[in-house]
Amino acid sequence: MTEEDTLINNHVADQTYQQAASILDETYLAQVIMAIITINVWNRIGIATQLIPG
């Protein structure tokens, strides 16, 4: 799900979402999606600003 969620020109496949939803309850699935999005945003900020980790 993480890989599909971070690709801008794509979307999460229905099969991927259904598999995640079958494992995680609705609240936890929402939290996982938000975590994926948040990490991705920080990665993109780092790339755009040429931040050096550390």
Tab-separated table of C-alpha atoms in Angstrom:
chain	number	residue	atom	x	y	z
A	1	MET	CA	0.000	0.000	0.000
A	2	THR	CA	2.841	2.377	0.826
A	3	GLU	CA	4.400	2.014	-2.609
A	4	GLU	CA	1.106	2.564	-4.425
A	5	ASP	CA	0.123	5.463	-2.165
A	6	THR	CA	3.318	7.417	-2.811
A	7	LEU	CA	3.221	7.246	-6.607
A	8	ILE	CA	1.706	10.544	-7.750
A	9	ASN	CA	0.607	9.436	-11.217
A	10	ASN	CA	-1.116	6.304	-9.916
A	11	HIS	CA	-3.640	5.239	-7.296
A	12	VAL	CA	-3.977	2.473	-4.759
A	13	ALA	CA	-5.437	-0.515	-6.550
A	14	ASP	CA	-8.787	-1.752	-5.284
A	15	GLN	CA	-7.229	-5.146	-4.556
A	16	THR	CA	-4.468	-3.560	-2.456
A	17	TYR	CA	-6.944	-1.448	-0.499
A	18	GLN	CA	-9.275	-4.399	0.092
A	19	GLN	CA	-6.388	-6.537	1.322
A	20	ALA	CA	-5.311	-3.823	3.779
A	21	ALA	CA	-8.921	-3.324	4.888
A	22	SER	CA	-9.272	-7.046	5.528
A	23	ILE	CA	-6.264	-6.955	7.869
A	24	LEU	CA	-6.767	-3.583	9.594
A	25	ASP	CA	-9.859	-2.098	11.163
A	26	GLU	CA	-11.184	1.166	9.728
A	27	THR	CA	-9.528	3.432	12.318
A	28	TYR	CA	-6.127	1.780	12.093
A	29	LEU	CA	-6.269	1.748	8.288
A	30	ALA	CA	-6.928	5.502	8.323
A	31	GLN	CA	-3.978	5.978	10.688
A	32	VAL	CA	-1.702	3.926	8.446
A	33	ILE	CA	-2.747	5.936	5.384
A	34	MET	CA	-2.081	9.204	7.238
A	35	ALA	CA	1.335	7.929	8.372
A	36	ILE	CA	2.225	7.007	4.785
A	37	ILE	CA	1.144	10.437	3.555
A	38	THR	CA	2.981	12.289	6.337
A	39	ILE	CA	6.261	10.439	5.766
A	40	ASN	CA	5.953	11.010	2.031
A	41	VAL	CA	5.386	14.753	2.513
A	42	TRP	CA	8.481	15.083	4.709
A	43	ASN	CA	10.529	13.120	2.174
A	44	ARG	CA	9.385	15.451	-0.594
A	45	ILE	CA	10.161	18.540	1.513
A	46	GLY	CA	13.626	17.136	2.129
A	47	ILE	CA	14.171	16.541	-1.566
A	48	ALA	CA	12.839	19.972	-2.573
A	49	THR	CA	14.988	21.812	-0.021
A	50	GLN	CA	18.030	19.549	-0.341
A	51	LEU	CA	17.998	18.809	3.377
A	52	ILE	CA	20.806	16.652	4.700
A	53	PRO	CA	19.654	14.202	7.404
A	54	GLY	CA	21.381	14.574	10.712
